[in-house]
């Protein structure tokens, strides 16, 4: 899982770009976490508490939901939980790739700590 963090010097916003298959993780860091250090601390605490456990912890955000379970972090766009059965146009399923990301606790925590270091430094 490769990633790159950037800061827009014009408006002060932060952006996380992740490799294909993990784009939703970048969106989650950018849109849901930002500089919310309390949320980062809460997630790291939950990672420690849930390691090698079968319990689940979930954090529902404005656009994306983080689920921690069975040593995996799953990020999903909230619209995927919709019960709307409207058919999407052909080839629109490609965008679902950017709506879901899954990775192990270790990789997830490393990315989260790197994000924290980045937004703290800049």
Coordinates of N, CA and C in Angstrom, one line a residue:
X1 N 0.9 -1.2 0.0 CA 0.0 0.0 0.0 C 0.9 1.2 0.0
X2 N 0.9 2.0 -1.1 CA 1.6 3.2 -1.2 C 0.7 4.4 -1.0
X3 N 1.3 5.4 -0.4 CA 0.6 6.7 -0.2 C 1.5 7.9 -0.2
X4 N 0.8 9.0 -0.4 CA 1.5 10.3 -0.4 C 0.6 11.3 0.2
X5 N 1.2 12.2 1.0 CA 0.4 13.3 1.7 C 0.8 14.6 1.1
X6 N -0.1 15.5 0.9 CA 0.2 16.8 0.4 C -0.6 17.9 1.2
X7 N -0.1 19.1 1.3 CA -0.8 20.2 1.9 C -0.9 21.3 0.8
X8 N -2.1 21.8 0.7 CA -2.4 22.9 -0.3 C -2.0 24.2 0.5
X9 N -1.0 24.8 0.0 CA -0.5 26.0 0.7 C -1.4 27.2 0.5
X10 N -2.3 27.1 -0.5 CA -3.2 28.3 -0.7 C -4.3 28.3 0.3
X11 N -4.9 27.1 0.6 CA -6.0 27.1 1.5 C -5.7 26.3 2.8
X12 N -4.6 25.7 2.9 CA -4.2 25.0 4.2 C -4.8 23.6 4.3
X13 N -5.4 23.1 3.3 CA -6.1 21.8 3.4 C -5.0 20.7 3.1
X14 N -5.3 19.6 3.7 CA -4.5 18.4 3.6 C -5.1 17.3 2.7
X15 N -4.3 16.6 2.0 CA -4.8 15.6 1.1 C -4.0 14.3 1.2
X16 N -4.6 13.2 1.3 CA -4.0 11.9 1.3 C -4.3 11.1 0.0
X17 N -3.3 10.7 -0.7 CA -3.5 9.9 -1.9 C -2.9 8.5 -1.7
X18 N -3.8 7.5 -1.9 CA -3.4 6.1 -1.7 C -3.4 5.3 -3.0
X19 N -2.6 4.3 -3.1 CA -2.5 3.5 -4.3 C -3.9 2.8 -4.6
X20 N -4.0 2.3 -5.8 CA -5.2 1.7 -6.3 C -5.7 0.6 -5.3
X21 N -7.0 0.6 -5.0 CA -7.5 -0.4 -4.1 C -7.6 0.1 -2.7
X22 N -6.9 1.2 -2.4 CA -6.9 1.8 -1.1 C -7.3 3.3 -1.1
X23 N -7.9 3.7 -2.2 CA -8.2 5.1 -2.3 C -9.2 5.6 -1.2
X24 N -10.1 4.7 -0.8 CA -11.0 5.1 0.2 C -10.3 5.5 1.5
X25 N -9.2 4.9 1.8 CA -8.4 5.2 3.0 C -7.9 6.6 2.9
X26 N -7.5 7.0 1.7 CA -7.0 8.4 1.5 C -8.2 9.4 1.7
X27 N -9.4 9.0 1.2 CA -10.5 9.9 1.3 C -10.9 10.0 2.8
X28 N -10.8 8.9 3.6 CA -11.2 8.9 5.0 C -10.3 9.8 5.7
X29 N -9.0 9.7 5.5 CA -8.0 10.6 6.2 C -8.3 12.0 5.8
X30 N -8.5 12.3 4.6 CA -8.7 13.7 4.1 C -10.0 14.3 4.6
X31 N -11.1 13.5 4.4 CA -12.4 14.1 4.6 C -12.9 13.9 6.1
X32 N -12.6 12.8 6.7 CA -13.2 12.5 8.0 C -12.2 12.8 9.2
X33 N -10.9 12.6 8.9 CA -10.0 12.8 10.0 C -9.3 14.1 10.1
X34 N -8.7 14.5 9.0 CA -8.1 15.9 8.9 C -7.1 16.0 10.1
X35 N -7.3 17.1 10.9 CA -6.4 17.3 12.0 C -7.1 17.0 13.3
X36 N -8.0 16.0 13.3 CA -8.8 15.6 14.5 C -7.9 14.6 15.3
X37 N -7.1 15.2 16.1 CA -6.2 14.3 16.9 C -6.9 13.4 17.9
X38 N -8.0 13.9 18.4 CA -8.8 13.1 19.3 C -9.3 11.8 18.6
X39 N -9.8 12.0 17.4 CA -10.3 10.8 16.6 C -9.1 9.9 16.3
X40 N -7.9 10.4 16.0 CA -6.8 9.6 15.7 C -6.4 8.8 17.0
X41 N -6.4 9.4 18.2 CA -6.2 8.7 19.4 C -7.2 7.6 19.7
X42 N -8.5 7.9 19.4 CA -9.5 7.0 19.7 C -9.3 5.7 18.8
X43 N -9.0 6.0 17.5 CA -8.8 4.8 16.6 C -7.6 4.0 17.0
X44 N -6.5 4.6 17.4 CA -5.3 3.9 17.8 C -5.6 3.1 19.0
X45 N -6.4 3.7 20.0 CA -6.8 3.0 21.2 C -7.6 1.7 20.8
X46 N -8.6 1.9 19.9 CA -9.4 0.8 19.5 C -8.6 -0.3 18.8
X47 N -7.6 0.1 18.0 CA -6.8 -0.9 17.4 C -6.1 -1.8 18.4
X48 N -5.6 -1.2 19.4 CA -4.9 -1.9 20.5 C -5.9 -2.9 21.2
X49 N -7.1 -2.3 21.5 CA -8.1 -3.1 22.3 C -8.6 -4.3 21.4
X50 N -8.7 -4.1 20.1 CA -9.3 -5.1 19.3 C -8.3 -6.1 18.7
X51 N -7.0 -5.9 18.9 CA -6.0 -6.8 18.3 C -6.3 -8.2 18.8
X52 N -6.4 -9.1 17.8 CA -6.6 -10.6 18.1 C -8.0 -10.8 18.8
X53 N -8.9 -10.0 18.5 CA -10.3 -10.1 19.1 C -11.3 -10.3 18.0
X54 N -12.5 -10.8 18.4 CA -13.5 -11.0 17.4 C -14.6 -9.8 17.5
X55 N -14.4 -8.9 18.5 CA -15.3 -7.8 18.6 C -15.1 -6.8 17.4
X56 N -16.1 -6.0 17.3 CA -16.1 -5.0 16.2 C -16.3 -3.6 16.8
X57 N -15.7 -2.6 16.2 CA -15.8 -1.2 16.5 C -16.1 -0.5 15.2
X58 N -17.0 0.4 15.3 CA -17.4 1.2 14.0 C -17.5 2.7 14.3
X59 N -17.0 3.4 13.4 CA -17.1 4.9 13.5 C -17.7 5.4 12.2
X60 N -19.0 5.9 12.3 CA -19.7 6.4 11.1 C -19.4 7.9 11.0
X61 N -18.9 8.2 9.8 CA -18.6 9.6 9.5 C -19.6 10.3 8.6
X62 N -19.3 11.4 8.2 CA -20.2 12.2 7.2 C -20.3 11.4 5.9
X63 N -19.2 11.0 5.4 CA -19.2 10.3 4.0 C -18.8 8.9 4.1
X64 N -17.9 8.5 5.1 CA -17.3 7.2 5.1 C -17.4 6.6 6.5
X65 N -17.5 5.3 6.6 CA -17.5 4.6 7.8 C -16.3 3.7 8.0
X66 N -15.7 3.7 9.2 CA -14.6 2.9 9.5 C -15.0 1.8 10.4
X67 N -14.7 0.5 10.0 CA -15.0 -0.7 10.8 C -13.7 -1.4 11.1
X68 N -13.5 -1.7 12.4 CA -12.4 -2.5 12.8 C -12.9 -3.8 13.4
X69 N -12.4 -4.9 12.8 CA -12.8 -6.2 13.2 C -11.9 -7.3 12.7
X70 N -11.6 -8.2 13.5 CA -10.7 -9.4 13.1 C -9.4 -9.0 12.5
X71 N -8.8 -8.0 13.1 CA -7.4 -7.5 12.7 C -7.5 -6.8 11.3
X72 N -8.6 -6.4 10.8 CA -8.7 -5.7 9.6 C -9.5 -4.4 9.7
X73 N -9.0 -3.4 9.0 CA -9.7 -2.1 9.0 C -10.4 -2.0 7.6
X74 N -11.7 -1.7 7.7 CA -12.5 -1.6 6.5 C -13.1 -0.2 6.4
X75 N -12.9 0.5 5.3 CA -13.5 1.8 5.1 C -14.5 1.7 3.9
X76 N -15.7 2.2 4.2 CA -16.7 2.1 3.1 C -17.4 3.4 3.0
X77 N -17.8 3.8 1.8 CA -18.6 5.0 1.6 C -20.0 4.7 2.2
X78 N -20.6 5.7 2.9 CA -21.9 5.5 3.5 C -23.0 5.2 2.5
X79 N -22.8 5.7 1.3 CA -23.9 5.4 0.3 C -24.0 3.9 -0.1
X80 N -23.0 3.2 0.2 CA -23.0 1.7 0.0 C -24.0 1.0 0.9
X81 N -24.3 1.7 2.1 CA -25.3 1.1 3.0 C -26.7 1.5 2.7
X82 N -26.9 2.2 1.6 CA -28.2 2.7 1.2 C -29.0 1.5 0.7
X83 N -30.3 1.6 1.0 CA -31.2 0.5 0.5 C -31.8 0.8 -0.8
X84 N -31.3 1.9 -1.5 CA -31.8 2.3 -2.8 C -31.4 1.3 -3.8
X85 N -32.3 0.7 -4.5 CA -32.0 -0.4 -5.5 C -31.9 0.2 -6.9
X86 N -31.7 1.5 -7.0 CA -31.5 2.1 -8.3 C -30.3 1.5 -9.1
X87 N -30.5 1.2 -10.3 CA -29.5 0.6 -11.1 C -28.5 1.7 -11.6
X88 N -27.3 1.5 -11.5 CA -26.3 2.4 -11.9 C -26.0 2.2 -13.4
X89 N -25.6 3.2 -14.1 CA -25.2 3.1 -15.5 C -24.1 2.1 -15.6
X90 N -24.0 1.5 -16.8 CA -23.0 0.5 -17.1 C -21.6 1.2 -16.9
X91 N -20.7 0.5 -16.4 CA -19.3 0.9 -16.1 C -19.2 1.8 -14.9
X92 N -20.3 2.0 -14.2 CA -20.2 2.9 -13.0 C -19.7 2.1 -11.8
X93 N -19.6 0.8 -11.9 CA -19.1 0.0 -10.8 C -17.6 0.3 -10.5
X94 N -16.9 0.8 -11.5 CA -15.5 1.2 -11.3 C -15.4 2.2 -10.1
X95 N -16.3 3.0 -9.9 CA -16.2 4.0 -8.9 C -16.4 3.4 -7.5
X96 N -17.0 2.2 -7.4 CA -17.1 1.5 -6.1 C -15.7 1.1 -5.6
X97 N -14.7 0.9 -6.6 CA -13.4 0.6 -6.2 C -12.8 1.7 -5.3
X98 N -13.2 3.0 -5.5 CA -12.8 4.1 -4.7 C -13.6 4.3 -3.4
X99 N -14.6 3.4 -3.2 CA -15.5 3.6 -2.1 C -15.3 2.6 -1.0
X100 N -14.4 1.6 -1.2 CA -14.1 0.6 -0.2 C -12.6 0.3 -0.2
X101 N -12.1 0.2 1.0 CA -10.7 -0.1 1.2 C -10.6 -1.0 2.4
X102 N -9.7 -2.0 2.4 CA -9.5 -2.9 3.5 C -8.0 -3.2 3.6
X103 N -7.5 -3.2 4.9 CA -6.1 -3.5 5.1 C -6.0 -4.0 6.6
X104 N -4.9 -4.6 6.9 CA -4.6 -5.1 8.2 C -4.4 -4.0 9.2
X105 N -4.5 -4.3 10.5 CA -4.4 -3.3 11.5 C -3.0 -2.7 11.5
X106 N -1.9 -3.5 11.2 CA -0.6 -2.9 11.3 C -0.4 -1.9 10.2
X107 N -0.8 -2.2 8.9 CA -0.7 -1.2 7.8 C -1.5 0.0 8.1
X108 N -2.7 -0.2 8.6 CA -3.6 0.9 8.8 C -3.1 1.8 9.9
X109 N -2.5 1.2 11.0 CA -2.0 2.1 12.1 C -0.8 2.8 11.6
X110 N 0.1 2.2 10.8 CA 1.3 2.9 10.2 C 0.8 4.1 9.4
X111 N -0.2 3.9 8.5 CA -0.7 5.0 7.7 C -1.3 6.1 8.6
X112 N -2.0 5.8 9.6 CA -2.6 6.7 10.5 C -1.6 7.5 11.2
X113 N -0.5 6.8 11.7 CA 0.6 7.5 12.4 C 1.4 8.4 11.5
X114 N 1.6 8.0 10.2 CA 2.2 8.8 9.2 C 1.4 10.1 8.9
X115 N 0.1 9.9 8.8 CA -0.8 11.1 8.6 C -0.7 12.0 9.8
X116 N -0.7 11.5 11.0 CA -0.6 12.4 12.2 C 0.7 13.2 12.2
X117 N 1.8 12.5 11.9 CA 3.1 13.2 11.8 C 3.1 14.3 10.7
X118 N 2.5 14.0 9.6 CA 2.4 14.9 8.5 C 1.6 16.2 8.9
X119 N 0.4 16.0 9.4 CA -0.4 17.2 9.7 C 0.1 17.9 10.9
X120 N 0.9 17.3 11.8 CA 1.5 17.9 12.9 C 2.7 18.8 12.4
X121 N 3.4 18.3 11.5 CA 4.6 19.0 11.0 C 4.3 20.1 10.1
X122 N 3.3 20.0 9.3 CA 2.9 21.1 8.4 C 1.7 21.8 8.8

